Short mmCIF file of C-alpha atoms in Angstrom, two decimals:
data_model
loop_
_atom_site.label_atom_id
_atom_site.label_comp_id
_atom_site.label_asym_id
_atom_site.label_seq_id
_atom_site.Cartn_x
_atom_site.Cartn_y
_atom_site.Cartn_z
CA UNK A 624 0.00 0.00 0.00
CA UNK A 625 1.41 3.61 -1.00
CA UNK A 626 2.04 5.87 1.46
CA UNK A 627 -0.74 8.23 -0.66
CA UNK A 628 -3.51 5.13 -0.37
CA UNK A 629 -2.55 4.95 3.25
CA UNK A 630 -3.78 8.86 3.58
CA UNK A 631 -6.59 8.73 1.56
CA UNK A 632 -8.26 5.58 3.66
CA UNK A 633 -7.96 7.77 6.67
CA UNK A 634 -9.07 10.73 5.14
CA UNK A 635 -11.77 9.55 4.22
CA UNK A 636 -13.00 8.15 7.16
CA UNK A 637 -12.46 11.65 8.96
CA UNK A 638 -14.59 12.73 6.10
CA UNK A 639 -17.62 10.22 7.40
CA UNK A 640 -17.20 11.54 10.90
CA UNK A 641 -17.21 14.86 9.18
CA UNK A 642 -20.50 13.84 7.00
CA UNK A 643 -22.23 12.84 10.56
CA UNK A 644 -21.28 16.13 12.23
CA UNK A 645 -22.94 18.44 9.34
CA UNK A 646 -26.19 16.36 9.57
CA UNK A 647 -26.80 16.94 13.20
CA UNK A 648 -26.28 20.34 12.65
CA UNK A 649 -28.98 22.51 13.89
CA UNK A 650 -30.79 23.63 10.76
CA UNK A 651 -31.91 26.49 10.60
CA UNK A 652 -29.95 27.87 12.99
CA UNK A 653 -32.19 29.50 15.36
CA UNK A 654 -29.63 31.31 17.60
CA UNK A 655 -26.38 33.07 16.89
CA UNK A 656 -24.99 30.36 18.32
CA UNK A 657 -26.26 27.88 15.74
CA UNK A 658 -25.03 30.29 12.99
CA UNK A 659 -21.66 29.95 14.95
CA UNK A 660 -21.58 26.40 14.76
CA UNK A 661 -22.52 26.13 11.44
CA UNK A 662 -20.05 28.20 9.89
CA UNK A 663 -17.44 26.36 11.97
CA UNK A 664 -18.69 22.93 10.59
CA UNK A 665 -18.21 24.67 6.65
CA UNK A 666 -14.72 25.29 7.52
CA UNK A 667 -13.89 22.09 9.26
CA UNK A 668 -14.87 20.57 6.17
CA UNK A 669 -13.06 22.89 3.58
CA UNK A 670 -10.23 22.64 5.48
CA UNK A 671 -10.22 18.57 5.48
CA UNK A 672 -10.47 19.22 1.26
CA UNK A 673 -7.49 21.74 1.74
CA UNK A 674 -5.54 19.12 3.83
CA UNK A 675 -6.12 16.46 0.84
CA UNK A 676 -5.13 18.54 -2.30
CA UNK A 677 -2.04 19.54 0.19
CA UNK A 678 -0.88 15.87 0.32
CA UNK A 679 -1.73 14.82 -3.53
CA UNK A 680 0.58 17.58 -4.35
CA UNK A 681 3.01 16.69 -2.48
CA UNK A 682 2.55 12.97 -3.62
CA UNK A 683 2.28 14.19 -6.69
CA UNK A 684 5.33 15.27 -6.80
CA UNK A 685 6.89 12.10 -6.14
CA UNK A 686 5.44 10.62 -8.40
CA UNK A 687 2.14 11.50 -10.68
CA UNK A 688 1.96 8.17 -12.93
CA UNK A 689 0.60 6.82 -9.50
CA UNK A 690 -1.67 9.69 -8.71
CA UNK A 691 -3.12 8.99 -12.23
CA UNK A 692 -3.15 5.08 -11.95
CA UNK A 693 -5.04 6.26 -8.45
CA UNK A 694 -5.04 2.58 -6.68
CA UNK A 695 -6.84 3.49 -3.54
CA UNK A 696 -9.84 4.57 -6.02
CA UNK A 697 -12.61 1.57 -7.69
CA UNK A 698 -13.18 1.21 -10.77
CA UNK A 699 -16.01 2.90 -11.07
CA UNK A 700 -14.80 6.14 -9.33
CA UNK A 701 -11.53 6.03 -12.06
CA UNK A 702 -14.26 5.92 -15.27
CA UNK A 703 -15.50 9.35 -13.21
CA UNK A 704 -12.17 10.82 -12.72
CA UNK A 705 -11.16 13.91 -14.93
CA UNK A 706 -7.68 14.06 -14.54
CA UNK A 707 -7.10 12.22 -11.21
CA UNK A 708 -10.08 13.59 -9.72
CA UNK A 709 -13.91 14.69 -9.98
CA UNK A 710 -14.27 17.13 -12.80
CA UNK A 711 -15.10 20.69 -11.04
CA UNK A 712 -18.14 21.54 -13.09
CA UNK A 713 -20.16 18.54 -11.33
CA UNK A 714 -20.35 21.24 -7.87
CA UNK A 715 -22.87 23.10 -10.15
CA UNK A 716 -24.89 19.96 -11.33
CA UNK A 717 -25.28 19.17 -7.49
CA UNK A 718 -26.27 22.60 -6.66
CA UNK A 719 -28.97 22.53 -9.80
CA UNK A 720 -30.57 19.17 -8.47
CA UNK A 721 -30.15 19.40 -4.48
CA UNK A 722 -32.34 23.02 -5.05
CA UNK A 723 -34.68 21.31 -7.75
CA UNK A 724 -35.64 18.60 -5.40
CA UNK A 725 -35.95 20.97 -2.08
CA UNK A 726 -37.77 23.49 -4.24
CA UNK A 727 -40.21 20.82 -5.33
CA UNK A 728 -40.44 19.57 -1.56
CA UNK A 729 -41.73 23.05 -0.55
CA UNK A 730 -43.00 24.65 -3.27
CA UNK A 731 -46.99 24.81 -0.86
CA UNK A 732 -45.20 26.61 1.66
CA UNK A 733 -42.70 29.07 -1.26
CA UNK A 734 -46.24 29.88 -2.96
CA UNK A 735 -47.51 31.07 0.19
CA UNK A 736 -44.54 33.70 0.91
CA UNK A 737 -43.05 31.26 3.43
CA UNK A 738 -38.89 31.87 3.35
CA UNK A 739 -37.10 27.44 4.20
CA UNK A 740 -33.95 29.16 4.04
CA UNK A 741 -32.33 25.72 2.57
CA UNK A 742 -31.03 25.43 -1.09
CA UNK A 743 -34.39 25.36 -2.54
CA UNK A 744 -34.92 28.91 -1.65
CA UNK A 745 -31.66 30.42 -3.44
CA UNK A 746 -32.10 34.06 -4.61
CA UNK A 747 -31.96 35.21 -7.76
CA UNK A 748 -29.06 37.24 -7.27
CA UNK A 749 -27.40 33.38 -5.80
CA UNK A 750 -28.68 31.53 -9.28
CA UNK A 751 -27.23 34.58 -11.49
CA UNK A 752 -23.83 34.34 -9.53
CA UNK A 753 -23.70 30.39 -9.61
CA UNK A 754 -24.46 30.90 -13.02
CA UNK A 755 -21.46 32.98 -14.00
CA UNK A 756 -19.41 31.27 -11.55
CA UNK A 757 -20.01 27.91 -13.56
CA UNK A 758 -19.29 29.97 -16.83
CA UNK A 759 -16.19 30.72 -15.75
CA UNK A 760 -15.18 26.93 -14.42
CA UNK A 761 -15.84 25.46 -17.76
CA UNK A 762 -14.00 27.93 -19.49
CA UNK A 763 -10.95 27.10 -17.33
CA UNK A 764 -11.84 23.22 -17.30
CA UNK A 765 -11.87 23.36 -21.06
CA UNK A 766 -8.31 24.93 -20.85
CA UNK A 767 -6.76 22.71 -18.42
CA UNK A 768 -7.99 19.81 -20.48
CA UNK A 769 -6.22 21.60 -23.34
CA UNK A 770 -3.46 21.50 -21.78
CA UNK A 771 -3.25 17.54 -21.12
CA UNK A 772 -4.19 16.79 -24.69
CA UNK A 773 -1.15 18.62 -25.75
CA UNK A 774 0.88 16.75 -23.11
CA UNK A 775 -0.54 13.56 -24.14
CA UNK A 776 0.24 14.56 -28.47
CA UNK A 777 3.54 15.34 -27.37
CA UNK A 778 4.04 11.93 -25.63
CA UNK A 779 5.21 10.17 -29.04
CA UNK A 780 8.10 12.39 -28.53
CA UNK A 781 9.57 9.91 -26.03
CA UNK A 782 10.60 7.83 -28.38
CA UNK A 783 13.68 10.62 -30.01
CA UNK A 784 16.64 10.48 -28.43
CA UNK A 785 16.38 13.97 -27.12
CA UNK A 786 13.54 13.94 -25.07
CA UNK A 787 13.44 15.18 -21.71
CA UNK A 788 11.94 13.03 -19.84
CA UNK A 789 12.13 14.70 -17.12
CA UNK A 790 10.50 18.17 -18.04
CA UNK A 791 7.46 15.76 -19.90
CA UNK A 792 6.81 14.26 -16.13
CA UNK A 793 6.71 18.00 -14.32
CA UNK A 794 4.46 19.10 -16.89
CA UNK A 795 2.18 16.84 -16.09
CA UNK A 796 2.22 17.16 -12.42
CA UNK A 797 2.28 20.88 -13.30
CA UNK A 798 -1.32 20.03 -15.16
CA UNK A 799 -2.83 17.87 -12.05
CA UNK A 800 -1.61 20.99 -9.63
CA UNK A 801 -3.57 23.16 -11.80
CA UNK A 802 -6.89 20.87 -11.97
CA UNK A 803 -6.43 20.29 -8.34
CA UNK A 804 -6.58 24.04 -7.49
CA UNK A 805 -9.72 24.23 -9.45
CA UNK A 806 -11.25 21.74 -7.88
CA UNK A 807 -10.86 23.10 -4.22
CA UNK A 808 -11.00 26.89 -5.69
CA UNK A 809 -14.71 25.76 -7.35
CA UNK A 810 -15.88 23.98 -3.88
CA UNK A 811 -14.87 27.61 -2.00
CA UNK A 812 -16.22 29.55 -4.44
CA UNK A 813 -19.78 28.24 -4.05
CA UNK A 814 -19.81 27.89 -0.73
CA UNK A 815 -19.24 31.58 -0.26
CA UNK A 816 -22.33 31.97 -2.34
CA UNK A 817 -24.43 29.98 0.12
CA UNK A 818 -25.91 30.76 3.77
CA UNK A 819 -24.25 28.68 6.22
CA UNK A 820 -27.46 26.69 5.97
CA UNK A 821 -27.09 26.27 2.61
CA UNK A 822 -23.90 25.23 2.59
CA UNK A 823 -24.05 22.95 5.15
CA UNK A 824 -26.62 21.24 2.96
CA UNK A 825 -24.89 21.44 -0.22
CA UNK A 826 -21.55 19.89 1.44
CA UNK A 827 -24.03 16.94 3.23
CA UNK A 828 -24.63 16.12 -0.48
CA UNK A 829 -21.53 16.38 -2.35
CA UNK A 830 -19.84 14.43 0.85
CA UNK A 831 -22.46 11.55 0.35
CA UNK A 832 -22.41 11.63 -3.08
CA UNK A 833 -18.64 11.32 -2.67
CA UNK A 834 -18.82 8.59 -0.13
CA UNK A 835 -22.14 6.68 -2.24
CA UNK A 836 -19.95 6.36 -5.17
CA UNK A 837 -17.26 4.98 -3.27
CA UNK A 838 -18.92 2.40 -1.49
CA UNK A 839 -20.78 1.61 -4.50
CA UNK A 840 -17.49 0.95 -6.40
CA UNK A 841 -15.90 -0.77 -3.93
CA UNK A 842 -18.70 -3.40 -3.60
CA UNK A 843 -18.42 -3.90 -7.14
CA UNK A 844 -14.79 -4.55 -7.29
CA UNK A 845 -15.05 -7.12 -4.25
CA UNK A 846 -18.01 -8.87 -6.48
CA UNK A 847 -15.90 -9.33 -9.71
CA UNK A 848 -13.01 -10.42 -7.32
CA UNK A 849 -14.60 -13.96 -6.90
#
């Protein structure tokens, strides 16, 4: 077991504890208090991301054709990954559905002027700033894949005599650093959007869809083992 695969299995059971913690959360926070706690919870949890994009780097560093080959992942959660990870723009896809399905869950009590205050009552002004915000990710997904499709072209070059082997390999941990940041950058970025209610609900789903897929992969790989 790599020292990275030895990480991730405890991260991601701190992530579970962290998953339990933001559903007993008081919501909606009634008291300042509550508000308090809430917005401490939000950071615990971006700070556990921040934690794991600071280790793949420096893992990363020792050596990316691992991080790529990603052995502590299933098989089904490497057929999701966009380069070595979750693709960025899937934070918006969440956000759409999670306020679809809350929206639809209220929408007696929304027609009669009543505020839930969860992410089926986003604002306008919230929707038009997601909006843009997811603009701008795909613009910079679409650049950073770019980029790996001209590492990838440039590959066949290995086979010359003069190739630098070398300065192909830090390119492409250059390229994971950069989807990386968006990744984490994209997760902050909507959160600030949110209420601390909101976000507290929003990182309760992307943490279980996170943790759903896992299981769900890892089940599958033990069932084709025998």
């Amino acid at each position: 077991m790599s020292t990275f695969t030895a990480f991730y299995t405890a991260w991601s059971d701190q992530l579970q504890q962290l998953l339990r913690q933001l559903c007993s959360a008081p919501k909606p926070p009634t008291t300042q208090d509550h508000l308090h706690h809430l917005n401490h919870l939000v950071n615990k949890v971006l700070s556990h991301y921040a934690e794991y994009y600071r280790v793949k780097a420096a893992a990363a560093e020792r050596d990316v054709l691992d991080i790529f080959a990603a052995p502590w992942a299933s098989a089904f959660e490497k057929s999701l990954h966009w380069i070595a990870g979750w693709r960025p723009t899937t934070v918006f896809h969440l956000v759409y559905t999670e306020s679809s399905i809350l929206f639809e869950s209220h929408i007696v009590d929304i027609l009669r002027g009543v505020r839930t205050g969860d992410l089926g009552d986003l604002s306008p002004t919230q929707f038009r700033r997601v909006s843009e915000l997811q603009c701008e990710t795909v613009k910079e997904e679409n650049a950073i894949t770019d980029e790996l499709s001209e590492w990838q072209h440039s590959v066949s070059d290995l086979m010359g005599a003069t190739t630098d082997v070398d300065k192909m390999i830090e390119r492409l941990v250059t390229v994971v650093r950069k989807a990386d940041d968006l990744r984490l950058r994209t997760l902050k970025r909507v959160v600030d959007l949110l209420t601390p209610q909101q976000a507290v609900e929003f990182l309760i789903a992307a943490v279980e869809l996170q943790q759903g897929i896992r299981e769900w992969g890892m089940n599958q790989d033990r069932e084709c083992s025998y």
